[in-house]
Coordinates of C-alpha atoms in Angstrom, one line a residue:
X1 CA 21.8 -37.9 68.7
X2 CA 21.9 -36.0 71.9
X3 CA 19.9 -34.4 74.5
X4 CA 21.2 -31.0 75.5
X5 CA 20.8 -29.7 79.0
X6 CA 20.3 -26.1 80.0
X7 CA 24.1 -26.2 81.1
X8 CA 25.2 -26.2 77.5
X9 CA 27.8 -28.9 77.7
X10 CA 26.3 -31.9 79.6
X11 CA 24.6 -34.3 77.2
X12 CA 22.9 -37.7 77.0
X13 CA 24.4 -38.9 73.8
X14 CA 24.0 -41.9 71.5
X15 CA 27.3 -43.4 70.1
X16 CA 28.2 -45.5 67.2
X17 CA 27.5 -49.2 67.1
X18 CA 29.2 -51.7 69.5
X19 CA 31.5 -54.2 67.8
X20 CA 30.1 -57.7 67.8
X21 CA 31.5 -60.9 66.2
X22 CA 29.7 -64.2 65.7
X23 CA 31.6 -67.0 63.8
X24 CA 29.6 -69.9 62.2
X25 CA 31.0 -73.4 61.4
X26 CA 34.2 -74.5 63.0
X27 CA 36.7 -72.2 64.4
X28 CA 40.0 -72.0 62.5
X29 CA 43.4 -71.5 63.8
X30 CA 46.0 -70.2 61.5
X31 CA 48.8 -71.5 63.8
X32 CA 47.5 -75.1 64.3
X33 CA 46.2 -75.8 60.8
X34 CA 48.2 -78.3 58.9
X35 CA 46.3 -77.7 55.6
X36 CA 45.5 -74.6 53.6
X37 CA 41.9 -73.7 53.7
X38 CA 40.4 -73.2 50.3
X39 CA 37.0 -72.2 48.9
X40 CA 35.4 -73.8 45.8
X41 CA 32.7 -72.9 43.3
X42 CA 29.8 -72.3 43.6
X43 CA 30.6 -69.9 46.5
X44 CA 27.6 -68.4 48.5
X45 CA 27.6 -66.5 51.8
X46 CA 24.6 -64.8 53.3
X47 CA 26.0 -64.5 56.9
X48 CA 22.7 -65.9 58.3
X49 CA 24.6 -68.1 60.8
X50 CA 27.5 -65.7 61.3
X51 CA 30.8 -65.0 59.6
X52 CA 32.3 -68.4 58.6
X53 CA 36.1 -68.4 59.2
X54 CA 36.5 -71.4 57.0
X55 CA 35.6 -69.1 54.1
X56 CA 37.0 -65.9 55.3
X57 CA 40.0 -64.2 57.0
X58 CA 38.4 -61.5 59.2
X59 CA 40.2 -58.3 60.1
X60 CA 38.0 -55.9 62.0
X61 CA 34.7 -56.8 60.4
X62 CA 31.9 -57.4 62.8
X63 CA 28.6 -59.3 62.6
X64 CA 25.2 -57.6 62.9
X65 CA 21.6 -58.7 62.7
X66 CA 20.1 -55.3 63.5
X67 CA 22.0 -52.5 61.9
X68 CA 21.0 -53.0 58.2
X69 CA 17.7 -51.8 56.9
X70 CA 15.8 -54.1 54.4
X71 CA 18.5 -56.7 54.3
X72 CA 18.4 -59.5 51.7
X73 CA 18.6 -62.0 54.6
X74 CA 19.3 -62.2 58.3
X75 CA 22.8 -61.4 59.3
X76 CA 25.3 -59.0 57.8
X77 CA 28.9 -58.1 57.7
X78 CA 29.6 -54.6 59.2
X79 CA 32.7 -52.5 58.2
X80 CA 33.6 -49.4 60.3
X81 CA 36.6 -47.7 62.1
X82 CA 37.3 -50.2 64.9
X83 CA 39.3 -53.4 65.0
X84 CA 38.3 -56.9 66.0
X85 CA 38.4 -55.9 69.7
X86 CA 36.2 -52.9 69.1
X87 CA 39.1 -50.5 69.6
X88 CA 39.6 -47.6 67.1
X89 CA 42.5 -48.0 64.7
X90 CA 43.6 -44.6 65.6
X91 CA 43.2 -42.2 68.6
X92 CA 43.6 -39.2 66.3
X93 CA 40.2 -37.9 65.5
X94 CA 41.1 -36.6 61.9
X95 CA 43.1 -39.9 60.9
X96 CA 41.8 -41.4 57.7
X97 CA 42.8 -44.7 56.1
X98 CA 42.1 -48.3 55.4
X99 CA 40.3 -50.1 58.3
X100 CA 38.3 -53.4 58.1
X101 CA 39.1 -56.2 55.7
X102 CA 37.1 -59.3 54.7
X103 CA 39.2 -61.6 52.7
X104 CA 38.1 -64.8 51.1
X105 CA 40.2 -68.1 51.5
X106 CA 41.9 -69.0 48.1
X107 CA 40.0 -70.5 45.1
X108 CA 41.6 -72.7 42.5
X109 CA 40.0 -71.3 39.3
X110 CA 42.7 -72.6 37.0
X111 CA 40.5 -75.7 36.2
X112 CA 37.5 -73.9 34.9
X113 CA 36.5 -75.3 31.5
X114 CA 37.5 -72.8 28.7
X115 CA 33.9 -72.5 27.5
X116 CA 33.0 -71.3 31.0
X117 CA 35.7 -68.8 31.6
X118 CA 33.7 -65.9 30.4
X119 CA 30.6 -66.8 32.6
X120 CA 32.3 -66.4 36.1
X121 CA 30.6 -63.6 38.0
X122 CA 30.7 -62.3 41.6
X123 CA 27.7 -60.6 43.0
X124 CA 26.9 -59.0 46.4
X125 CA 24.6 -56.6 48.2
X126 CA 26.0 -53.5 50.1
X127 CA 24.3 -50.6 52.1
X128 CA 25.7 -47.2 53.2
X129 CA 25.1 -46.7 56.9
X130 CA 21.8 -48.5 57.7
X131 CA 21.0 -47.6 61.2
X132 CA 24.7 -46.6 61.9
X133 CA 26.5 -43.6 61.0
X134 CA 26.6 -43.3 57.2
X135 CA 30.0 -42.8 55.3
X136 CA 30.9 -39.4 54.1
X137 CA 31.8 -38.5 50.5
X138 CA 35.6 -39.2 51.2
X139 CA 35.0 -42.6 52.5
X140 CA 34.7 -45.7 50.4
X141 CA 34.0 -49.5 50.2
X142 CA 36.2 -51.4 47.8
X143 CA 36.4 -54.8 46.2
X144 CA 39.9 -56.1 45.1
X145 CA 41.0 -59.3 43.5
X146 CA 44.4 -61.1 43.8
X147 CA 45.8 -61.5 40.3
X148 CA 48.2 -64.2 39.1
X149 CA 51.2 -62.0 40.0
X150 CA 50.2 -61.8 43.6
X151 CA 49.1 -58.1 43.3
X152 CA 45.6 -56.8 44.6
X153 CA 43.7 -55.0 41.9
X154 CA 40.7 -52.8 42.7
X155 CA 37.7 -53.9 40.5
X156 CA 34.9 -52.0 42.2
X157 CA 34.7 -49.1 44.5
X158 CA 31.7 -47.0 46.1
X159 CA 32.1 -43.7 47.7
X160 CA 29.9 -42.5 50.5
X161 CA 27.9 -39.3 50.6
X162 CA 24.5 -37.9 51.7
X163 CA 22.9 -38.7 48.4
X164 CA 23.1 -42.5 49.0
X165 CA 19.9 -44.1 50.2
X166 CA 20.8 -45.6 53.6
X167 CA 17.6 -47.7 53.7
X168 CA 18.4 -49.6 50.5
X169 CA 20.7 -52.6 49.8
X170 CA 22.1 -52.2 46.3
X171 CA 23.3 -55.2 44.4
X172 CA 26.4 -55.3 42.2
X173 CA 27.7 -57.9 39.8
X174 CA 31.4 -58.1 38.7
X175 CA 32.9 -60.4 36.0
X176 CA 35.9 -62.3 37.1
X177 CA 37.9 -62.1 34.0
X178 CA 39.7 -65.2 32.5
X179 CA 43.1 -63.6 33.0
X180 CA 42.2 -63.5 36.8
X181 CA 41.4 -67.1 37.1
X182 CA 44.4 -68.7 38.5
X183 CA 45.0 -71.5 41.1
X184 CA 45.3 -69.1 44.1
X185 CA 42.5 -66.5 43.4
X186 CA 41.2 -64.4 46.2
X187 CA 38.9 -61.4 46.5
X188 CA 38.5 -59.0 49.5
X189 CA 36.4 -56.1 50.6
X190 CA 37.8 -53.4 52.7
X191 CA 36.7 -49.9 54.0
X192 CA 38.4 -46.6 54.0
X193 CA 37.5 -43.7 56.2
X194 CA 37.8 -42.3 59.7
X195 CA 39.9 -44.7 61.9
X196 CA 39.0 -43.1 65.2
X197 CA 35.9 -45.1 66.0
X198 CA 32.7 -46.9 64.8
X199 CA 31.9 -44.3 62.1
X200 CA 31.6 -44.3 58.3
X201 CA 29.8 -47.7 58.3
X202 CA 29.1 -50.0 55.4
X203 CA 27.1 -53.3 55.4
X204 CA 27.7 -56.4 53.1
X205 CA 25.4 -59.3 52.5
X206 CA 24.5 -62.1 50.2
X207 CA 27.8 -62.9 48.2
X208 CA 27.6 -65.3 45.3
X209 CA 30.2 -66.4 42.8
X210 CA 29.7 -69.0 40.1
X211 CA 30.2 -69.8 36.5
X212 CA 27.1 -70.0 34.2
X213 CA 26.2 -66.5 34.9
X214 CA 25.8 -63.1 33.0
X215 CA 25.7 -59.5 34.1
X216 CA 21.8 -59.7 34.4
X217 CA 21.9 -62.8 36.6
X218 CA 20.6 -61.0 39.7
X219 CA 17.9 -63.2 41.2
X220 CA 18.1 -66.5 43.2
X221 CA 15.8 -69.4 44.0
X222 CA 15.7 -68.4 47.6
X223 CA 13.2 -67.2 50.2
X224 CA 14.9 -65.7 53.3
X225 CA 14.0 -64.4 56.7
X226 CA 15.5 -61.1 57.1
X227 CA 15.7 -60.4 60.8
X228 CA 15.5 -61.9 64.3
X229 CA 12.0 -62.7 65.9
X230 CA 10.4 -59.8 67.6
X231 CA 8.4 -60.9 70.8
X232 CA 7.8 -59.1 74.1
X233 CA 6.1 -60.0 77.4
X234 CA 4.4 -56.8 78.6
X235 CA 7.0 -54.8 76.7
X236 CA 9.9 -56.7 78.0
X237 CA 12.6 -58.8 76.3
X238 CA 13.3 -60.8 79.4
X239 CA 11.1 -61.5 82.5
X240 CA 11.5 -63.0 85.9
X241 CA 10.5 -66.7 85.9
X242 CA 8.9 -66.3 89.4
X243 CA 6.5 -63.8 88.1
X244 CA 5.5 -65.4 84.8
X245 CA 2.8 -67.8 85.7
X246 CA 0.5 -65.2 87.4
X247 CA 1.3 -62.2 85.1
X248 CA 1.6 -63.5 81.6
X249 CA -2.0 -63.9 80.5
X250 CA -2.8 -61.6 77.4
X251 CA 0.5 -59.9 77.9
X252 CA 2.5 -61.6 75.1
X253 CA 3.0 -59.7 71.9
X254 CA 2.6 -61.6 68.6
X255 CA 5.8 -62.9 67.2
X256 CA 7.0 -60.9 64.2
X257 CA 9.3 -61.5 61.4
X258 CA 9.9 -60.6 57.6
X259 CA 10.7 -62.6 54.5
X260 CA 12.2 -61.7 51.1
X261 CA 11.5 -63.6 48.0
X262 CA 14.9 -63.3 46.0
X263 CA 13.5 -65.0 43.0
X264 CA 11.9 -63.5 39.9
X265 CA 8.8 -65.7 40.2
X266 CA 6.0 -66.0 42.7
X267 CA 6.2 -68.8 45.2
X268 CA 3.4 -70.2 47.5
X269 CA 4.8 -71.0 50.9
X270 CA 4.0 -71.4 54.6
X271 CA 5.4 -70.5 57.9
X272 CA 5.5 -72.1 61.4
X273 CA 6.3 -70.6 64.7
X274 CA 7.0 -72.5 67.9
X275 CA 8.2 -71.9 71.5
X276 CA 10.5 -74.5 73.1
X277 CA 12.7 -74.8 76.2
X278 CA 16.5 -74.6 76.0
X279 CA 16.7 -78.4 75.5
X280 CA 14.6 -78.2 72.4
X281 CA 11.5 -79.6 74.0
X282 CA 8.5 -78.1 72.4
X283 CA 6.2 -76.1 74.7
X284 CA 3.8 -74.4 72.4
X285 CA 3.0 -74.5 68.7
X286 CA 2.0 -71.0 67.8
X287 CA 1.6 -71.4 64.1
X288 CA 1.8 -74.7 62.1
X289 CA 2.2 -74.4 58.3
X290 CA 0.2 -71.3 58.0
X291 CA 0.0 -70.3 54.2
X292 CA 1.0 -66.8 53.3
X293 CA -2.0 -65.1 51.8
X294 CA -1.7 -63.7 49.2
X295 CA 0.8 -65.8 47.6
X296 CA 4.3 -64.1 47.8
X297 CA 5.0 -62.3 44.5
X298 CA 8.3 -62.0 42.6
X299 CA 11.0 -60.2 44.7
X300 CA 8.4 -59.4 47.4
X301 CA 9.4 -58.3 50.9
X302 CA 6.7 -58.8 53.5
X303 CA 6.4 -58.5 57.3
X304 CA 4.1 -61.1 59.1
X305 CA 2.9 -61.9 62.5
X306 CA 2.1 -65.0 64.5
X307 CA -1.5 -65.7 65.7
X308 CA -2.2 -64.2 69.1
X309 CA -1.7 -66.4 72.2
X310 CA -2.7 -65.8 75.8
X311 CA 0.1 -67.5 77.6
X312 CA 2.9 -70.1 77.4
X313 CA 3.1 -73.3 79.5
X314 CA 5.7 -72.4 82.2
X315 CA 9.1 -74.1 82.0
X316 CA 10.1 -76.1 85.0
X317 CA 12.8 -73.9 86.2
X318 CA 14.5 -70.5 85.3
X319 CA 15.9 -70.7 81.8
X320 CA 15.3 -69.5 78.3
X321 CA 12.3 -69.8 75.8
X322 CA 13.4 -70.4 72.2
X323 CA 11.1 -68.8 69.6
X324 CA 11.7 -70.5 66.3
X325 CA 10.2 -69.3 63.0
X326 CA 10.7 -71.2 59.8
X327 CA 9.6 -71.1 56.2
X328 CA 8.2 -74.1 54.2
X329 CA 9.2 -72.7 50.9
X330 CA 10.6 -75.6 48.9
X331 CA 14.2 -74.1 49.0
X332 CA 17.0 -76.7 49.0
X333 CA 20.4 -77.1 47.6
X334 CA 21.6 -75.3 44.4
X335 CA 21.5 -77.8 41.5
X336 CA 22.0 -78.1 37.9
X337 CA 20.9 -80.7 35.3
X338 CA 23.5 -81.9 32.8
X339 CA 22.6 -84.5 30.1
X340 CA 19.8 -85.7 32.4
X341 CA 21.8 -86.0 35.5
X342 CA 21.1 -83.7 38.5
X343 CA 24.2 -82.4 40.4
X344 CA 23.5 -80.8 43.8
X345 CA 25.9 -78.4 45.5
X346 CA 26.0 -78.6 49.4
X347 CA 27.9 -75.4 49.6
X348 CA 24.8 -73.5 48.5
X349 CA 22.1 -74.5 50.9
X350 CA 19.2 -71.9 50.5
X351 CA 17.4 -73.6 53.4
X352 CA 19.9 -72.0 55.9
X353 CA 18.1 -68.6 55.9
X354 CA 14.6 -70.1 56.2
X355 CA 14.9 -70.7 60.0
X356 CA 15.5 -68.0 62.8
X357 CA 15.8 -68.8 66.5
X358 CA 15.6 -66.1 69.1
X359 CA 16.0 -66.4 72.9
X360 CA 13.6 -65.0 75.4
X361 CA 15.1 -65.3 79.0
X362 CA 12.9 -66.3 81.9
X363 CA 15.4 -66.0 84.8
X364 CA 15.7 -63.6 87.6
X365 CA 15.7 -60.3 85.8
X366 CA 13.6 -57.8 83.8
X367 CA 15.1 -56.5 80.6
X368 CA 13.9 -54.4 77.7
X369 CA 16.8 -55.4 75.4
X370 CA 17.2 -58.6 73.3
X371 CA 20.5 -59.6 74.8
X372 CA 23.2 -57.7 73.0
X373 CA 24.1 -54.0 72.5
X374 CA 23.9 -52.6 69.0
X375 CA 25.1 -49.1 70.1
X376 CA 25.9 -47.3 73.4
X377 CA 24.8 -44.1 75.1
X378 CA 25.9 -42.1 78.1
X379 CA 26.2 -38.7 79.8
X380 CA 29.3 -36.5 80.3
X381 CA 28.6 -34.8 83.6
X382 CA 30.2 -35.4 87.0
X383 CA 27.6 -36.4 89.5
X384 CA 25.2 -36.9 86.5
X385 CA 22.8 -39.8 86.8
X386 CA 21.1 -42.2 84.3
X387 CA 18.0 -44.1 85.3
X388 CA 15.6 -46.7 83.6
X389 CA 12.0 -47.1 84.6
X390 CA 10.8 -50.6 85.4
X391 CA 7.4 -51.9 86.6
X392 CA 6.8 -55.1 88.5
X393 CA 3.2 -56.5 88.8
X394 CA 3.8 -57.7 92.4
X395 CA 6.3 -56.9 95.2
X396 CA 9.8 -58.2 94.7
X397 CA 13.1 -57.9 96.4
X398 CA 16.1 -56.5 94.4
X399 CA 19.0 -59.0 94.3
X400 CA 21.3 -56.9 92.1
X401 CA 21.7 -54.9 89.0
X402 CA 23.6 -55.8 85.8
X403 CA 24.9 -53.2 83.3
X404 CA 26.5 -53.6 79.9
X405 CA 29.4 -51.1 80.0
X406 CA 30.6 -51.4 76.4
X407 CA 34.0 -49.6 76.8
X408 CA 36.6 -51.8 78.4
X409 CA 38.7 -48.8 79.4
X410 CA 36.0 -47.8 81.8
X411 CA 36.9 -50.6 84.1
X412 CA 38.0 -49.8 87.7
X413 CA 36.0 -46.4 87.7
X414 CA 33.7 -45.8 90.6
X415 CA 30.0 -45.4 90.3
X416 CA 27.2 -45.2 92.7
X417 CA 24.5 -47.9 92.1
X418 CA 21.1 -46.2 92.7
X419 CA 17.5 -47.4 93.1
X420 CA 14.5 -45.0 93.2
X421 CA 10.7 -45.6 93.7
X422 CA 10.2 -41.9 92.7
X423 CA 12.6 -39.7 90.9
X424 CA 11.3 -36.7 92.9
X425 CA 12.3 -38.3 96.1
X426 CA 15.6 -39.5 97.6
X427 CA 16.9 -42.9 96.5
X428 CA 15.8 -46.0 98.5
X429 CA 19.3 -47.5 97.8
X430 CA 22.7 -46.0 96.9
X431 CA 26.0 -47.8 97.2
X432 CA 29.5 -47.2 95.6
X433 CA 30.9 -49.9 93.3
X434 CA 33.8 -50.2 90.9
X435 CA 33.2 -51.2 87.2
X436 CA 34.8 -54.6 87.0
X437 CA 37.1 -56.0 84.4
X438 CA 35.0 -58.4 82.5
X439 CA 36.3 -61.8 81.4
X440 CA 36.4 -62.7 77.6
X441 CA 32.9 -63.3 76.4
X442 CA 31.1 -61.4 79.3
X443 CA 29.0 -58.5 78.2
X444 CA 27.3 -57.4 81.6
X445 CA 28.7 -56.5 85.0
X446 CA 26.7 -57.7 87.9
X447 CA 26.4 -55.6 91.2
X448 CA 24.8 -57.6 94.0
X449 CA 22.5 -55.8 96.3
X450 CA 22.8 -57.3 99.8
X451 CA 20.5 -55.1 101.7
X452 CA 16.8 -55.9 101.8
X453 CA 15.2 -53.5 99.2
X454 CA 11.6 -54.2 98.2
X455 CA 10.0 -52.6 95.3
X456 CA 6.4 -52.7 93.9
X457 CA 4.8 -51.0 90.8
X458 CA 7.2 -48.5 89.3
X459 CA 10.8 -48.3 90.2
X460 CA 14.0 -46.9 88.7
X461 CA 17.5 -48.4 88.5
X462 CA 20.7 -46.7 87.5
X463 CA 23.9 -45.1 88.6
X464 CA 25.6 -41.9 89.4
X465 CA 29.0 -41.2 87.8
X466 CA 32.0 -39.3 89.2
X467 CA 33.6 -38.1 85.8
X468 CA 32.9 -35.6 83.2
X469 CA 33.8 -38.3 80.6
X470 CA 31.1 -40.4 78.9
X471 CA 30.5 -43.7 80.6
X472 CA 29.2 -45.9 77.8
X473 CA 26.2 -48.1 78.4
X474 CA 24.9 -50.6 75.9
X475 CA 21.9 -49.4 73.8
X476 CA 19.6 -52.0 72.1
X477 CA 17.8 -50.7 69.0
X478 CA 15.5 -53.7 68.5
X479 CA 13.0 -52.7 71.3
X480 CA 12.5 -48.9 71.5
X481 CA 11.9 -48.2 75.0
X482 CA 13.5 -44.7 75.0
X483 CA 10.6 -43.3 77.0
X484 CA 11.7 -45.4 79.9
X485 CA 15.2 -43.6 80.1
X486 CA 15.7 -40.6 82.4
X487 CA 18.8 -38.5 82.9
X488 CA 20.0 -35.8 85.3
X489 CA 22.9 -33.6 84.4
X490 CA 22.5 -31.1 87.2
X491 CA 19.3 -29.3 86.2
X492 CA 16.9 -31.9 87.5
X493 CA 15.4 -35.0 86.0
X494 CA 14.6 -35.1 82.3
X495 CA 12.8 -37.7 80.2
X496 CA 14.6 -38.9 77.1
X497 CA 12.9 -37.8 73.9
X498 CA 15.6 -38.2 71.2
X499 CA 17.7 -41.5 71.7
X500 CA 15.7 -44.5 70.5
X501 CA 16.4 -47.9 72.0
X502 CA 16.7 -49.7 75.4
X503 CA 19.6 -49.1 77.8
X504 CA 21.1 -52.4 79.1
X505 CA 20.6 -51.9 82.7
X506 CA 18.7 -54.8 84.3
X507 CA 17.2 -55.3 87.8
X508 CA 17.5 -58.8 89.2
X509 CA 14.6 -59.7 91.5
X510 CA 13.2 -62.3 93.8
X511 CA 9.8 -62.8 95.5
X512 CA 11.7 -63.8 98.7
X513 CA 14.8 -62.2 100.2
X514 CA 18.0 -64.4 100.2
X515 CA 19.5 -63.4 103.6
X516 CA 21.8 -65.9 105.3
X517 CA 21.2 -69.4 106.2
X518 CA 19.4 -72.0 103.9
X519 CA 16.8 -70.6 101.6
X520 CA 15.2 -74.0 101.2
X521 CA 11.9 -74.3 103.1
X522 CA 11.5 -78.0 102.2
X523 CA 12.1 -80.3 105.3
X524 CA 15.2 -82.5 104.7
X525 CA 17.3 -80.0 102.7
X526 CA 20.0 -77.6 103.9
X527 CA 22.1 -75.3 101.9
X528 CA 24.5 -73.2 103.8
X529 CA 26.1 -70.8 104.3
X530 CA 24.1 -68.5 102.0
X531 CA 25.5 -66.0 101.3
X532 CA 28.6 -67.9 100.6
X533 CA 32.3 -66.9 100.3
X534 CA 34.0 -70.1 99.6
X535 CA 32.5 -73.6 100.5
X536 CA 28.8 -74.2 100.1
X537 CA 27.3 -77.3 101.7
X538 CA 24.2 -79.0 100.0
X539 CA 22.4 -81.6 102.2
X540 CA 19.6 -83.7 101.3
X541 CA 18.3 -86.2 98.7
X542 CA 19.3 -85.3 95.1
X543 CA 20.8 -87.0 92.2
X544 CA 22.3 -84.1 90.3
X545 CA 23.6 -80.6 91.0
X546 CA 23.9 -77.8 88.5
X547 CA 25.1 -74.2 89.0
X548 CA 24.0 -71.4 86.7
X549 CA 25.7 -68.2 86.8
X550 CA 24.3 -64.7 86.6
X551 CA 24.6 -64.8 82.8
X552 CA 22.7 -67.9 82.4
X553 CA 25.7 -70.3 81.9
X554 CA 26.3 -73.6 83.5
X555 CA 29.6 -73.5 85.5
X556 CA 31.4 -76.5 86.9
X557 CA 32.9 -76.1 90.4
X558 CA 35.2 -78.3 92.4
X559 CA 32.9 -80.7 94.4
X560 CA 33.4 -83.1 97.3
X561 CA 31.1 -85.7 98.7
X562 CA 30.1 -85.3 102.3
X563 CA 28.1 -87.6 104.6
X564 CA 24.9 -85.5 104.0
X565 CA 25.4 -84.5 100.4
X566 CA 28.1 -82.4 98.7
X567 CA 30.3 -79.5 99.2
X568 CA 30.7 -77.0 96.3
X569 CA 33.8 -74.7 96.1
X570 CA 32.9 -71.2 95.1
X571 CA 36.4 -69.7 95.8
X572 CA 37.4 -67.3 93.0
X573 CA 33.8 -67.0 91.6
X574 CA 32.5 -63.5 90.7
X575 CA 30.2 -62.0 93.3
X576 CA 26.5 -62.3 92.3
X577 CA 23.4 -64.4 92.3
X578 CA 23.8 -68.0 91.2
X579 CA 21.0 -70.5 90.7
X580 CA 21.4 -74.0 92.2
X581 CA 19.5 -76.7 90.3
X582 CA 18.8 -79.9 92.1
X583 CA 17.2 -83.1 90.6
X584 CA 15.4 -84.5 93.6
X585 CA 12.9 -87.5 94.1
X586 CA 10.2 -84.9 94.1
X587 CA 11.3 -83.3 90.8
X588 CA 13.6 -80.4 89.8
X589 CA 14.2 -77.6 92.3
X590 CA 16.0 -74.3 91.9
X591 CA 17.3 -72.0 94.6
X592 CA 19.3 -68.7 94.6
X593 CA 22.8 -68.5 96.0
X594 CA 24.3 -65.2 96.8
X595 CA 28.2 -65.3 96.4
X596 CA 30.2 -62.6 98.2
X597 CA 33.9 -61.8 98.3

């Protein structure tokens, strides 16, 4: 999608999906492992907890909860034209070829009883494109098996094309023939198509292989949640902790989700929704064993909402709310009854997809996004500008802005960080910064604002770029706030009307300005210097000190005891706003620390 300016070439463009990976279970090292990892029957993978590297060898395949449409369960594997680092396999636009691979660990199928060898089937669900770019007719998704000679044989293949329904997951079932059943059997999925970027996308989900099946065995004794929880506070996916108490009443949305009954029989079931803090302490029971009415029918997909709630008890300090939705459906382990004995299989636990947890940050920033970029967007105009509209219910000071720049090659480019209270007027803040190189695992770059900039009501945050190349900014599709995005490519400001989603540009705010010296008003405490470059002194009565960085992670700094308290060494830390949490005789206290170079 693009928005074309009157200049003809400058554009606001949405790009393909951003590479994401989430591994479930234990991490696996090919180098350090002393034993060969193997799979066994029955085999089941629905990606609800990520991609399990104990089951799979992953080459370029990424994980997504959001790109598939009408998925069988939450979490999917995504195939496209970028490798495990999100880098295209080729820089040549026209290059075609094999790209992503998802290969099973070996199975020993040689011990299958002779009367069961014709009943071994592999089934799976696939989708063409979903919310990503759909594959062309020359692209394909393939399934191969490793035969007894060590050769890969193609046993199924699907070509792309405009005639495929990109909103539907199709199920396939393939017989694993007796001649393929050897002691080192493997299967793999791979995609072929353009290798120059995240194009020609395929989605894969709900893979099951077992004996005792037939070609018509396409239903499962499973009820699954199919997406992450949808919840907003006044339209936001994150909200400043300092502002919540006075401004949350009647501003929460209902919590939304969806289930799919994968069995060919109706099933009475209930759902519960809770809110807790990051330690797991329950704060609010929103729904408790609420029955679905009417009773879910065979193979039914249904969206549902929580009850309405006015507000949520405030957590003690900045942190995260965890919204949990879970089904009470009677799901359990796969089992079979043989001569009166019940045999249960821990490898197939249908309860895994009955629970979804979603994080809602209550920290120091506003955000429309849900925490990760699905796609990216940007403009290609020197001196072009992007801005996102925010609204604060009471006056706040800007402490900084964080931006998700999705292309690592953009590091070290200069931009002007800009703040407006009215796009028709001059900015109230503009300062040059350099896009930093992010450490592994970091998704957002934080830019501190040391000047005293106060905003109230509507305000806009964004940047000016100094290149005609696109600067890629993360775009979240879960919360469509595209009407809050504005761009200027030389002909004045224009409101976005085509790109759907939320740009990951977040303002960090505070009700009081952190300017030098201690920011603790309490008698008996001193924290200095603030801002800090290297050593921070904390003086007063406290039993514990914890430091939280701009991304919500606890960090562990070198510490030394002093006569009045402790000294914390911030040398080498990234500039930005940090939260100092103290356990004091009067209870927990939190304070902002500005770290400078």
